[in-house]
Amino acid sequence: MDVPEVPEKVDPDLLTAVLDGRWAELRRGVRAQMAEVEFRDPVALDVEAHRAQVLDQLRELAKTDRPGLGFDPAYGGGGDVGGSVTSFEMLGYGDLSLMVKAGVQWGLFGGAVQLLGTARHHERYLRAIMGLDLLGCFAMTEHGHGSDVQHLRTTATFADGGFVVHTPDAMATKEYIGNAARDGRMAVVFAQLVTGGESRGVHAFMVPIRDESGAPLPGVSIEDCGPKAGLNGVDNGRLRFDNVRIPREALLNRFGDVAEDGTYSSPIESDSRRFFTMLGTLIRGRVSVAGSAGSATKRALALAIRYGEVRRQFAKPDGDEVVILDYLAHQRKLLPTLAKTYALHFAQEELVSKLHDIDASAPEEAQRELESHAAGLKALATWHATSAIQAAREACGGAGYLSENLLPALKADTDVFTTFEGDNTVLLQLVAKGLLTSYKHDFEDLSPLATARFFAEQVVSTVLERTSARKAVEALTVGSDAEVFFRREWQLRLFEDREEHVVEGVAKRLRKAASDPFGVFNAAQDHVLRAGRVHVERLVLTAFAAAISRCADPGARALLERVCDLYALSAIEDDLAWFLGHGRLTAARAKAVTAAVNSLCTQLRPHARTLVDAFAIPEQFLAAPMLTS
Amino acid sequence: MDVPEVPEKVDPDLLTAVLDGRWAELRRGVRAQMAEVEFRDPVALDVEAHRAQVLDQLRELAKTDRPGLGFDPAYGGGGDVGGSVTSFEMLGYGDLSLMVKAGVQWGLFGGAVQLLGTARHHERYLRAIMGLDLLGCFAMTEHGHGSDVQHLRTTATFADGGFVVHTPDAMATKEYIGNAARDGRMAVVFAQLVTGGESRGVHAFMVPIRDESGAPLPGVSIEDCGPKAGLNGVDNGRLRFDNVRIPREALLNRFGDVAEDGTYSSPIESDSRRFFTMLGTLIRGRVSVAGSAGSATKRALALAIRYGEVRRQFAKPDGDEVVILDYLAHQRKLLPTLAKTYALHFAQEELVSKLHDIDASAPEEAQRELESHAAGLKALATWHATSAIQAAREACGGAGYLSENLLPALKADTDVFTTFEGDNTVLLQLVAKGLLTSYKHDFEDLSPLATARFFAEQVVSTVLERTSARKAVEALTVGSDAEVFFRREWQLRLFEDREEHVVEGVAKRLRKAASDPFGVFNAAQDHVLRAGRVHVERLVLTAFAAAISRCADPGARALLERVCDLYALSAIEDDLAWFLGHGRLTAARAKAVTAAVNSLCTQLRPHARTLVDAFAIPEQFLAAPMLTS
C-alpha cells in the first residue's frame, strides 16, 4: 500500500524537542544531572546491599532541587507539580527501585502531608521530608483491603484528647508498605476515624513507627515482606498497631478535624465523598507511575531496537546475513509497540499539563475527569509496559535473558505497576463509571453495589444525548484504502464512534440493574472494561494528533504523522473484530488495515533507531554488552 | 446463552485419570517419589548456593530410576522414551532450575551421546551419565548463531589421526551452555567437521573441558554467563577452544564418520540433510520443554484459582464481600486460560505417545511431521506459559508479586522457554514450511533463501489438492447459536477450514518468489506464522476431542466437554477478526461467540477448583502463604 512519504533522514533532536514538550527545560536539566551520575546496576547485589545503595542514591537525589519541585514554595519547595511528576518520570530510566523509593518518600508520604495536612503539618514536616531528615511511609493498603480502600479496618479512635491507632486483626495489617521494613521513621496511616462512638470514615494520621536508633516504637510491629519479583531495593514491609497513642494534631486535618472535645467537623458532609475527595488529591502518584512505566518501556525498546540492528541471523540470497530488524515479523513485534509508546508519551504529557493547571477553584466535574484520565492512562501505560518489555526481551533472544543486558530487571521491576497505585482492572471500571455518569457521581466508590444501585436508580440519559460520530465517520470513508486510512480525521472519528457505541451499549445493559444489581453489573463487566479502554484509546490518539501540530519542522512532522498512523491503524487492527462485527469496516477494508500496518512497518524500519534515539535516554542506561559484541 | 449441562460436582480424581493418560502409572509413581521430597524454595539463596542446592537435588534424582528411562536398556536404561519425557514434564512442578539442569544432563548431553553416538560411546559413557559420574554440556549455540545452527563456526579439523577443535573468533564462542560454568566435565561440541581440506557440515564431538579437580583443561576457556532473569540454579557458561586435540573416536559417528586415513563416510549424502536428520533425532528436548512449560502453567493457575476463591474484595448488596473469582472479569482472566492449558496438555500427551512409538523404520515424512508437531506445540505451549503465568500473577495482585507466593519464580524461570530449544517465531516458520511441502523438503533449513528458492522452483500443488473443509462446515452452521457452538464437529471443521484457507493463501503468495526471493518471503512472513499457528491450534483441538472420548465417567466427560468448548470458543473469539473478515461467521454470530464464552465462564466457575485439583500437583509446590492467611 502507498504510504505518504517521509524524508530519508530526520534529526532525532527535532523529535526530542516535540517529545520534551512543556517541561523541556527541566528535562534537559535532569539529563545533565543524570549524565554526572554513574548507573550502578544492582544486579549483583543482595537485597540488603541493594536497599543500602538505593538509600544512598536517594540521599544524592535529595541534594538536587528535584525532590522539592512538588512542594509548597513557602517551605522551600518548587511549587511546580508538572515538573515534579516529569522528574519522577525520568527517574524511570534508571534503577526502578530508586524511582519507587523516591515516589514513596516524596510523592506518597510527602504528598499526603502536603495535600491532606494543614499549616501545622507543613511547618513541622515538609523541610525534613524534602531533605530526608524524616523518612516515611504511606500506609494505606491492608492485607484484606487493597482495591476497596474505603473499607480499611485499622481504627483511630478519639480518646483522652488524642487518638488510639489500632489494628483489630491480621486482615487489617498494613501490607506492602514501602520504606516500612528498614528506613521509615514515621507513617501516614489511613484508618477509620472514630469519635463519640461514631465512625467518620477513613482519614490519615501521622504515626511515628521507629525511634532514632531504628527500633520499632512500643505497640508497633514491623515485618519485612521479604523478597519480591523485582524492586528489591525498596524495603516493603507490614505494619501492625497495638493501641498506639498519638496526639490529636497528628490527624491530617485538611478535609476533616476533631476538636478537643471530640466534636468532628468537615467541609464535606458525606463520609464517602470526603474520602474520595481526599484520594482524588493524591493522583500525582498514579500519574507518576504511568510516566515511569513509559520511561521503562522506552528504555526496553531502545535496547531491543539497537540489538535488532546489530544482530544478524540467516543468509540472504546475496550471501549477507540479514539484520534481524529487517524481518517483517521482527518489525511487527517492535514497531507498533514503539508507535504506541509515542502515543502514550504524548497523552501523558497532556495529562501532566492538565494536572499542573487544575486548581482548587475548578468545578468538581473537572477534577473527577482528571482523575478518570489519570486512572485510565495508568492502566493502559502499565499494561503496555508489561507487554512491550516482554516483547523486547523475546526480541533479544537469549541475550535478553542475561541480567547484564538490562531487560530482566526492567521486566521484573515493572511487573507490579499494573497492580500498585490502583489495580488496572479496577481503574478501567472507574473510567467507565465516569463516562456513564458524566463525572457527577461519588467517584471512587467502585463497589458493584454502589455502581449497580446508581444505574438502577437513574436514567442514564447523558450518554444518549451525545451527537452521533457515526455520520461524521461515514463521510470520511470515501476514497481508496490509502486515502482513507491516512486521514487523521477518519481515525479520530472512528475511535470516537466506537466509544459512543460501546458506552451506550453499557448504559443500556446496566439500566436493567434494578432486578439483580450484582448479577447485571457482573454480566456486563467485560463491556464496562471495554468502554474504559476505548475511551482512553481515543484520548491517546487525540493527544498524539495535538502534539504533531506543535512540530514545526516539516520532516520531523512527516515522520511523526506516520508513527501516529501506525499507532492508530495497529490499534484498529487489534480491535478489528469489533469494527467488522459492528459494520464499521468492510471485510476488504479490514484486510487492507493489516496491509497498511505492514507497509508502515517497512517504511518506518529505517527510522527505528532515530525514533528511539529521540527519547534521549542517557547512554549509561543503555550500556548492554549485547550491543557491542 | 444455554450451555449444555454439567453435574453439580465432579470428583477431580476422575479427571486426573483422563489427564494422566498412557503414562498414568509412571505419573503416580513420580508423585509418590515427589511426596517424599521437601520443596526447597530457592528464593532466599544466592546464585552459588542455589547452584549447589540444584546439584544436590540432581544427585538425589539420580538415585531414582527416572533419569535412566530414556536410555538403552543394554546399559541400564529404561528404554521408555515417553516415560522419560513425562518424567521431565513432572519436574516442571518444582524448582525449574532442577528441571533444566536434569534436561541438560540427561536429555541434551546424554541424549546426544545415546542418539548421535554408537556402541563405543554408549559403552564408555552412558552409565556414568545416568549415575552423574560424568556431568556434561550440550554445546551447540554460538554467540553469533543461535537459530541458524547450520552455520555454526566452531571447527573440528581432522589432523594426525584425531580432531582439532577450534573457536575461530568471538562470534563462534559457545554461548548459554548449561553445566558449563561450574559442573560440567565434558561437552558434546557441535562443530564444522573438516577433513582433507573439505568441510562436511556440523557434527558432534565429545570434548573434555575440565579435569577431575574442576579446572579448565588446556586450550579450553570457560566464562560464567552471570546472573539471569531466572533459572539461576543452572550454571550457564561460555566455552572457547584454542586448538584442542581430541581423538578420532570422539566423533559421535552414527550419521557420519572419518576413517583413520581421513576419509569421510556417511549414510546420508547431503551435508545439510544429514545435519537436519541429526537435529531431528534430538527433538525430545523440545518436547520436554513444552511439557514442563505446561506443568509450570498448571501450577501458576492452581495458585491463582485457589487465591481467587479465598480473596474477597468489595461488598455485594447482601453485605458479604465478593470472592474475586465470582467476578466475570476475573473468570475471563483465568478460565479460558485454564481451558487452553487442558487442551495443550492433551496435545502434549498425544505428541509424547507419537514420539514414543515412532521407530527408525518409519517413513521420513512421518519423522518430519513429528518434528513439525513438536516444534509447533513447543511454540504454543511456551507462549501460553508466558501469558498464563503473567495473568496468574496479576490475578493475585500484590500477593502475586511476593516471592513467598511462588509466582515470581515461575514467571522469571519460564520466560526463556519461548527462546531456548528453538525460538518460537522460527519454530512456527518450520511448521508452516512442513505444511507447504508435505514434509518432503530438507526440513530444518529455515533460511529465507532456502525457503524462497524452494517456492520459486516448485509448483505448490499439494495444498491445493486437499478437499475443502468449507462445505463441511457450512452444513454444520444450521441451528441456533447454542446448537451450533457446542457441536464439536462444527468447531473442528471451522479450525480445519481456516487452516486450509490460510495455507493456500501463503502458497499463493510464495509462488511469486522467483523475482525477489527475500522480499516475497519477508512480505508474507506474518501469513507464514499464522499458517503455523492455526495448524497447531487445529491439532490441539483434535487432541482434546480424542482425549474426551477416552473418558468413561459421564459426569467427568460432561465437564471436559465444556472445558473443550471453552477452549474452542475462546480461540475463535481470539481470532474473530479472521472469521468475520473471511465470511466464516456473521456479525450476529460473532457477538454470540463472546456471549457463549461468558456463559461457559459462569458455568465452569463452580468447577474451577476441581479442574486445577485434577492436575494432582504435589501440595508442597502450592504452599503459598497467601492461600492460608
PDB file of N, CA and C in Angstrom, chain A residues 143-148 176 227-230 311 313 321 326 328-329 333 383 386 390 393-394 398-399 401 403 412 415 418-419 425 522 525-526 581-582 587 598, chain B residues 143-148 176 227-230 311 313 321 326 328-329 333 383 386 390 393-394 398-399 401 403 412 415 418-419 425 522 525-526 581 587 598:
ATOM      1  N   HIS A 143      -3.909  -5.912  54.440  1.00  0.00           N
ATOM      2  CA  HIS A 143      -3.879  -7.291  53.963  1.00  0.00           C
ATOM      3  C   HIS A 143      -5.221  -7.699  53.340  1.00  0.00           C
ATOM      4  N   GLY A 144      -6.296  -7.260  53.950  1.00  0.00           N
ATOM      5  CA  GLY A 144      -7.619  -7.662  53.469  1.00  0.00           C
ATOM      6  C   GLY A 144      -8.274  -6.665  52.526  1.00  0.00           C
ATOM      7  N   HIS A 145      -7.738  -5.461  52.432  1.00  0.00           N
ATOM      8  CA  HIS A 145      -8.350  -4.450  51.567  1.00  0.00           C
ATOM      9  C   HIS A 145      -7.298  -3.695  50.781  1.00  0.00           C
ATOM     10  N   GLY A 146      -7.307  -3.913  49.460  1.00  0.00           N
ATOM     11  CA  GLY A 146      -6.360  -3.251  48.585  1.00  0.00           C
ATOM     12  C   GLY A 146      -7.105  -2.305  47.663  1.00  0.00           C
ATOM     13  N   SER A 147      -7.902  -2.855  46.770  1.00  0.00           N
ATOM     14  CA  SER A 147      -8.689  -2.012  45.867  1.00  0.00           C
ATOM     15  C   SER A 147      -9.795  -1.290  46.627  1.00  0.00           C
ATOM     16  N   ASP A 148     -10.412  -1.991  47.550  1.00  0.00           N
ATOM     17  CA  ASP A 148     -11.554  -1.428  48.290  1.00  0.00           C
ATOM     18  C   ASP A 148     -11.061  -0.697  49.527  1.00  0.00           C
ATOM     19  N   TYR A 176       2.569  -4.392  52.177  1.00  0.00           N
ATOM     20  CA  TYR A 176       3.374  -3.901  51.034  1.00  0.00           C
ATOM     21  C   TYR A 176       3.844  -2.464  51.224  1.00  0.00           C
ATOM     22  N   PRO A 227      11.663 -11.124  49.916  1.00  0.00           N
ATOM     23  CA  PRO A 227      12.000 -10.933  48.506  1.00  0.00           C
ATOM     24  C   PRO A 227      10.762 -10.819  47.623  1.00  0.00           C
ATOM     25  N   LYS A 228      10.914 -10.009  46.584  1.00  0.00           N
ATOM     26  CA  LYS A 228       9.826  -9.787  45.637  1.00  0.00           C
ATOM     27  C   LYS A 228      10.320 -10.129  44.230  1.00  0.00           C
ATOM     28  N   ALA A 229       9.404 -10.155  43.280  1.00  0.00           N
ATOM     29  CA  ALA A 229       9.786 -10.419  41.887  1.00  0.00           C
ATOM     30  C   ALA A 229      10.823  -9.405  41.411  1.00  0.00           C
ATOM     31  N   GLY A 230      10.684  -8.177  41.867  1.00  0.00           N
ATOM     32  CA  GLY A 230      11.604  -7.106  41.490  1.00  0.00           C
ATOM     33  C   GLY A 230      11.538  -6.013  42.532  1.00  0.00           C
ATOM     34  N   ARG A 311      22.214  -7.507  15.463  1.00  0.00           N
ATOM     35  CA  ARG A 311      22.113  -8.958  15.446  1.00  0.00           C
ATOM     36  C   ARG A 311      21.736  -9.435  14.041  1.00  0.00           C
ATOM     37  N   GLN A 313      20.986 -12.975  11.539  1.00  0.00           N
ATOM     38  CA  GLN A 313      20.703 -14.406  11.546  1.00  0.00           C
ATOM     39  C   GLN A 313      20.122 -14.821  10.205  1.00  0.00           C
ATOM     40  N   GLU A 321      24.340 -12.029   5.855  1.00  0.00           N
ATOM     41  CA  GLU A 321      23.359 -12.400   6.863  1.00  0.00           C
ATOM     42  C   GLU A 321      22.442 -11.209   7.131  1.00  0.00           C
ATOM     43  N   ASP A 326      15.318  -6.366   9.894  1.00  0.00           N
ATOM     44  CA  ASP A 326      14.822  -6.354   8.514  1.00  0.00           C
ATOM     45  C   ASP A 326      13.711  -7.368   8.273  1.00  0.00           C
ATOM     46  N   LEU A 328      10.113  -8.803   8.641  1.00  0.00           N
ATOM     47  CA  LEU A 328       8.793  -8.237   8.935  1.00  0.00           C
ATOM     48  C   LEU A 328       8.289  -8.688  10.308  1.00  0.00           C
ATOM     49  N   ALA A 329       8.500  -9.970  10.621  1.00  0.00           N
ATOM     50  CA  ALA A 329       7.987 -10.469  11.913  1.00  0.00           C
ATOM     51  C   ALA A 329       8.628  -9.723  13.082  1.00  0.00           C
ATOM     52  N   LYS A 333       6.873  -7.118  15.832  1.00  0.00           N
ATOM     53  CA  LYS A 333       6.983  -7.233  17.287  1.00  0.00           C
ATOM     54  C   LYS A 333       7.270  -5.880  17.931  1.00  0.00           C
ATOM     55  N   TRP A 383      -0.034  -1.663  31.433  1.00  0.00           N
ATOM     56  CA  TRP A 383      -0.211  -2.904  30.668  1.00  0.00           C
ATOM     57  C   TRP A 383       0.689  -2.888  29.424  1.00  0.00           C
ATOM     58  N   THR A 386       4.215  -3.797  30.456  1.00  0.00           N
ATOM     59  CA  THR A 386       4.351  -5.241  30.668  1.00  0.00           C
ATOM     60  C   THR A 386       4.501  -5.977  29.330  1.00  0.00           C
ATOM     61  N   GLN A 390       8.129  -7.364  27.655  1.00  0.00           N
ATOM     62  CA  GLN A 390       8.145  -8.793  27.321  1.00  0.00           C
ATOM     63  C   GLN A 390       8.564  -8.989  25.857  1.00  0.00           C
ATOM     64  N   ARG A 393      12.267  -8.310  25.443  1.00  0.00           N
ATOM     65  CA  ARG A 393      13.073  -9.443  25.940  1.00  0.00           C
ATOM     66  C   ARG A 393      13.098 -10.546  24.881  1.00  0.00           C
ATOM     67  N   GLU A 394      11.946 -10.948  24.392  1.00  0.00           N
ATOM     68  CA  GLU A 394      11.898 -12.028  23.403  1.00  0.00           C
ATOM     69  C   GLU A 394      12.639 -11.642  22.121  1.00  0.00           C
ATOM     70  N   GLY A 398      18.223 -15.106  23.682  1.00  0.00           N
ATOM     71  CA  GLY A 398      18.963 -15.494  24.885  1.00  0.00           C
ATOM     72  C   GLY A 398      19.672 -14.315  25.519  1.00  0.00           C
ATOM     73  N   ALA A 399      20.171 -13.398  24.699  1.00  0.00           N
ATOM     74  CA  ALA A 399      20.866 -12.222  25.241  1.00  0.00           C
ATOM     75  C   ALA A 399      19.935 -11.422  26.141  1.00  0.00           C
ATOM     76  N   TYR A 401      17.820 -12.490  28.093  1.00  0.00           N
ATOM     77  CA  TYR A 401      17.579 -13.188  29.361  1.00  0.00           C
ATOM     78  C   TYR A 401      18.725 -12.992  30.342  1.00  0.00           C
ATOM     79  N   SER A 403      21.052 -10.941  32.744  1.00  0.00           N
ATOM     80  CA  SER A 403      20.857  -9.715  33.522  1.00  0.00           C
ATOM     81  C   SER A 403      21.726  -8.571  33.025  1.00  0.00           C
ATOM     82  N   ALA A 412      11.137  -7.446  35.555  1.00  0.00           N
ATOM     83  CA  ALA A 412      10.765  -7.817  36.928  1.00  0.00           C
ATOM     84  C   ALA A 412      10.303  -6.592  37.729  1.00  0.00           C
ATOM     85  N   ASP A 415       6.716  -5.222  36.645  1.00  0.00           N
ATOM     86  CA  ASP A 415       5.586  -6.153  36.610  1.00  0.00           C
ATOM     87  C   ASP A 415       4.463  -5.741  37.558  1.00  0.00           C
ATOM     88  N   THR A 418       1.126  -2.774  37.097  1.00  0.00           N
ATOM     89  CA  THR A 418      -0.289  -2.974  36.734  1.00  0.00           C
ATOM     90  C   THR A 418      -1.167  -3.159  37.971  1.00  0.00           C
ATOM     91  N   THR A 419      -0.511  -3.374  39.116  1.00  0.00           N
ATOM     92  CA  THR A 419      -1.242  -3.650  40.353  1.00  0.00           C
ATOM     93  C   THR A 419      -1.218  -2.463  41.319  1.00  0.00           C
ATOM     94  N   THR A 425      -7.585  -3.313  36.358  1.00  0.00           N
ATOM     95  CA  THR A 425      -8.957  -3.694  36.034  1.00  0.00           C
ATOM     96  C   THR A 425      -9.943  -2.797  36.789  1.00  0.00           C
ATOM     97  N   ASN A 522     -22.261  -7.662  36.928  1.00  0.00           N
ATOM     98  CA  ASN A 522     -21.218  -8.645  36.657  1.00  0.00           C
ATOM     99  C   ASN A 522     -21.299  -9.156  35.216  1.00  0.00           C
ATOM    100  N   GLN A 525     -19.607  -6.820  32.887  1.00  0.00           N
ATOM    101  CA  GLN A 525     -18.295  -6.316  33.286  1.00  0.00           C
ATOM    102  C   GLN A 525     -17.306  -6.231  32.127  1.00  0.00           C
ATOM    103  N   ASP A 526     -17.356  -7.189  31.212  1.00  0.00           N
ATOM    104  CA  ASP A 526     -16.417  -7.109  30.082  1.00  0.00           C
ATOM    105  C   ASP A 526     -16.719  -5.902  29.195  1.00  0.00           C
ATOM    106  N   GLY A 581     -17.465  -6.538  13.136  1.00  0.00           N
ATOM    107  CA  GLY A 581     -18.721  -7.048  13.688  1.00  0.00           C
ATOM    108  C   GLY A 581     -19.780  -5.971  13.818  1.00  0.00           C
ATOM    109  N   HIS A 582     -19.347  -4.721  13.931  1.00  0.00           N
ATOM    110  CA  HIS A 582     -20.301  -3.614  14.054  1.00  0.00           C
ATOM    111  C   HIS A 582     -20.420  -2.825  12.761  1.00  0.00           C
ATOM    112  N   ALA A 587     -15.069  -6.223   4.992  1.00  0.00           N
ATOM    113  CA  ALA A 587     -14.051  -7.268   5.040  1.00  0.00           C
ATOM    114  C   ALA A 587     -12.817  -6.870   4.217  1.00  0.00           C
ATOM    115  N   ASN A 598       1.599  -3.328   7.805  1.00  0.00           N
ATOM    116  CA  ASN A 598       2.844  -3.872   7.249  1.00  0.00           C
ATOM    117  C   ASN A 598       3.622  -2.816   6.459  1.00  0.00           C
TER     118      ASN A 598
ATOM    119  N   HIS B 143      27.687 -17.615  20.005  1.00  0.00           N
ATOM    120  CA  HIS B 143      27.360 -16.203  20.196  1.00  0.00           C
ATOM    121  C   HIS B 143      26.735 -15.610  18.930  1.00  0.00           C
ATOM    122  N   GLY B 144      27.253 -15.993  17.783  1.00  0.00           N
ATOM    123  CA  GLY B 144      26.761 -15.429  16.524  1.00  0.00           C
ATOM    124  C   GLY B 144      25.683 -16.254  15.827  1.00  0.00           C
ATOM    125  N   HIS B 145      25.488 -17.482  16.249  1.00  0.00           N
ATOM    126  CA  HIS B 145      24.496 -18.337  15.598  1.00  0.00           C
ATOM    127  C   HIS B 145      23.693 -19.111  16.621  1.00  0.00           C
ATOM    128  N   GLY B 146      22.394 -18.758  16.711  1.00  0.00           N
ATOM    129  CA  GLY B 146      21.506 -19.433  17.628  1.00  0.00           C
ATOM    130  C   GLY B 146      20.452 -20.207  16.844  1.00  0.00           C
ATOM    131  N   SER B 147      19.577 -19.473  16.171  1.00  0.00           N
ATOM    132  CA  SER B 147      18.559 -20.144  15.359  1.00  0.00           C
ATOM    133  C   SER B 147      19.194 -20.823  14.143  1.00  0.00           C
ATOM    134  N   ASP B 148      20.144 -20.175  13.547  1.00  0.00           N
ATOM    135  CA  ASP B 148      20.772 -20.683  12.324  1.00  0.00           C
ATOM    136  C   ASP B 148      21.963 -21.589  12.682  1.00  0.00           C
ATOM    137  N   TYR B 176      25.583 -19.576  26.395  1.00  0.00           N
ATOM    138  CA  TYR B 176      24.445 -20.010  27.233  1.00  0.00           C
ATOM    139  C   TYR B 176      24.491 -21.505  27.558  1.00  0.00           C
ATOM    140  N   PRO B 227      24.434 -13.574  36.247  1.00  0.00           N
ATOM    141  CA  PRO B 227      23.025 -13.666  36.645  1.00  0.00           C
ATOM    142  C   PRO B 227      22.086 -13.577  35.437  1.00  0.00           C
ATOM    143  N   LYS B 228      20.987 -14.295  35.552  1.00  0.00           N
ATOM    144  CA  LYS B 228      19.965 -14.304  34.507  1.00  0.00           C
ATOM    145  C   LYS B 228      18.624 -13.876  35.113  1.00  0.00           C
ATOM    146  N   ALA B 229      17.646 -13.654  34.243  1.00  0.00           N
ATOM    147  CA  ALA B 229      16.315 -13.289  34.741  1.00  0.00           C
ATOM    148  C   ALA B 229      15.788 -14.341  35.694  1.00  0.00           C
ATOM    149  N   GLY B 230      16.088 -15.609  35.408  1.00  0.00           N
ATOM    150  CA  GLY B 230      15.643 -16.725  36.247  1.00  0.00           C
ATOM    151  C   GLY B 230      16.562 -17.897  36.018  1.00  0.00           C
ATOM    152  N   ARG B 311      -9.712 -14.865  48.267  1.00  0.00           N
ATOM    153  CA  ARG B 311      -9.594 -13.421  48.312  1.00  0.00           C
ATOM    154  C   ARG B 311     -10.954 -12.763  48.064  1.00  0.00           C
ATOM    155  N   GLN B 313     -13.116  -8.970  47.796  1.00  0.00           N
ATOM    156  CA  GLN B 313     -12.968  -7.523  47.644  1.00  0.00           C
ATOM    157  C   GLN B 313     -14.290  -6.914  47.176  1.00  0.00           C
ATOM    158  N   GLU B 321     -18.680  -9.711  51.369  1.00  0.00           N
ATOM    159  CA  GLU B 321     -17.681  -9.327  50.366  1.00  0.00           C
ATOM    160  C   GLU B 321     -17.581 -10.427  49.313  1.00  0.00           C
ATOM    161  N   ASP B 326     -15.672 -14.740  41.614  1.00  0.00           N
ATOM    162  CA  ASP B 326     -17.068 -14.571  41.199  1.00  0.00           C
ATOM    163  C   ASP B 326     -17.246 -13.425  40.204  1.00  0.00           C
ATOM    164  N   LEU B 328     -16.909 -11.660  36.752  1.00  0.00           N
ATOM    165  CA  LEU B 328     -16.736 -12.114  35.372  1.00  0.00           C
ATOM    166  C   LEU B 328     -15.342 -11.757  34.839  1.00  0.00           C
ATOM    167  N   ALA B 329     -14.872 -10.548  35.164  1.00  0.00           N
ATOM    168  CA  ALA B 329     -13.567 -10.122  34.635  1.00  0.00           C
ATOM    169  C   ALA B 329     -12.451 -11.044  35.129  1.00  0.00           C
ATOM    170  N   LYS B 333     -10.073 -13.687  32.975  1.00  0.00           N
ATOM    171  CA  LYS B 333      -8.606 -13.728  33.022  1.00  0.00           C
ATOM    172  C   LYS B 333      -8.106 -15.162  33.138  1.00  0.00           C
ATOM    173  N   TRP B 383       4.553 -19.925  24.720  1.00  0.00           N
ATOM    174  CA  TRP B 383       3.901 -18.604  24.707  1.00  0.00           C
ATOM    175  C   TRP B 383       2.722 -18.594  25.665  1.00  0.00           C
ATOM    176  N   THR B 386       3.998 -18.150  29.192  1.00  0.00           N
ATOM    177  CA  THR B 386       4.359 -16.751  29.464  1.00  0.00           C
ATOM    178  C   THR B 386       3.120 -15.914  29.762  1.00  0.00           C
ATOM    179  N   GLN B 390       1.754 -14.745  33.598  1.00  0.00           N
ATOM    180  CA  GLN B 390       1.565 -13.301  33.764  1.00  0.00           C
ATOM    181  C   GLN B 390       0.156 -13.008  34.278  1.00  0.00           C
ATOM    182  N   ARG B 393      -0.167 -14.013  37.899  1.00  0.00           N
ATOM    183  CA  ARG B 393       0.476 -13.036  38.789  1.00  0.00           C
ATOM    184  C   ARG B 393      -0.460 -11.829  38.990  1.00  0.00           C
ATOM    185  N   GLU B 394      -0.958 -11.280  37.909  1.00  0.00           N
ATOM    186  CA  GLU B 394      -1.819 -10.102  38.016  1.00  0.00           C
ATOM    187  C   GLU B 394      -3.096 -10.431  38.790  1.00  0.00           C
ATOM    188  N   GLY B 398      -0.926  -7.732  44.575  1.00  0.00           N
ATOM    189  CA  GLY B 398       0.344  -7.544  45.285  1.00  0.00           C
ATOM    190  C   GLY B 398       0.894  -8.853  45.842  1.00  0.00           C
ATOM    191  N   ALA B 399      -0.006  -9.742  46.292  1.00  0.00           N
ATOM    192  CA  ALA B 399       0.449 -11.027  46.843  1.00  0.00           C
ATOM    193  C   ALA B 399       1.213 -11.819  45.783  1.00  0.00           C
ATOM    194  N   TYR B 401       3.163 -10.724  43.689  1.00  0.00           N
ATOM    195  CA  TYR B 401       4.487 -10.131  43.449  1.00  0.00           C
ATOM    196  C   TYR B 401       5.501 -10.532  44.520  1.00  0.00           C
ATOM    197  N   SER B 403       7.785 -13.053  46.498  1.00  0.00           N
ATOM    198  CA  SER B 403       8.425 -14.325  46.150  1.00  0.00           C
ATOM    199  C   SER B 403       7.839 -15.491  46.931  1.00  0.00           C
ATOM    200  N   ALA B 412       9.767 -15.758  36.137  1.00  0.00           N
ATOM    201  CA  ALA B 412      11.153 -15.489  35.739  1.00  0.00           C
ATOM    202  C   ALA B 412      11.801 -16.729  35.115  1.00  0.00           C
ATOM    203  N   ASP B 415      10.422 -17.618  31.485  1.00  0.00           N
ATOM    204  CA  ASP B 415      10.439 -16.573  30.464  1.00  0.00           C
ATOM    205  C   ASP B 415      11.278 -16.958  29.240  1.00  0.00           C
ATOM    206  N   THR B 418      10.357 -19.511  25.673  1.00  0.00           N
ATOM    207  CA  THR B 418       9.950 -19.134  24.310  1.00  0.00           C
ATOM    208  C   THR B 418      11.157 -18.982  23.390  1.00  0.00           C
ATOM    209  N   THR B 419      12.356 -18.942  23.990  1.00  0.00           N
ATOM    210  CA  THR B 419      13.582 -18.726  23.229  1.00  0.00           C
ATOM    211  C   THR B 419      14.413 -19.993  23.084  1.00  0.00           C
ATOM    212  N   THR B 425       9.283 -18.010  17.108  1.00  0.00           N
ATOM    213  CA  THR B 425       8.945 -17.453  15.798  1.00  0.00           C
ATOM    214  C   THR B 425       9.554 -18.317  14.695  1.00  0.00           C
ATOM    215  N   ASN B 522       9.624 -12.260   2.907  1.00  0.00           N
ATOM    216  CA  ASN B 522       9.502 -11.356   4.042  1.00  0.00           C
ATOM    217  C   ASN B 522       8.127 -10.703   4.100  1.00  0.00           C
ATOM    218  N   GLN B 525       5.662 -12.972   5.667  1.00  0.00           N
ATOM    219  CA  GLN B 525       6.056 -13.645   6.914  1.00  0.00           C
ATOM    220  C   GLN B 525       4.934 -13.713   7.943  1.00  0.00           C
ATOM    221  N   ASP B 526       4.120 -12.663   8.031  1.00  0.00           N
ATOM    222  CA  ASP B 526       3.038 -12.729   9.019  1.00  0.00           C
ATOM    223  C   ASP B 526       2.015 -13.803   8.649  1.00  0.00           C
ATOM    224  N   GLY B 581     -13.902 -11.538   8.880  1.00  0.00           N
ATOM    225  CA  GLY B 581     -13.354 -10.956   7.653  1.00  0.00           C
ATOM    226  C   GLY B 581     -13.378 -11.929   6.486  1.00  0.00           C
ATOM    227  N   ALA B 587     -21.922 -11.286  11.674  1.00  0.00           N
ATOM    228  CA  ALA B 587     -21.711 -10.365  12.792  1.00  0.00           C
ATOM    229  C   ALA B 587     -22.528 -10.794  14.002  1.00  0.00           C
ATOM    230  N   ASN B 598     -18.705 -16.107  27.814  1.00  0.00           N
ATOM    231  CA  ASN B 598     -19.138 -15.640  29.129  1.00  0.00           C
ATOM    232  C   ASN B 598     -19.996 -16.681  29.841  1.00  0.00           C
TER     233      ASN B 598
END
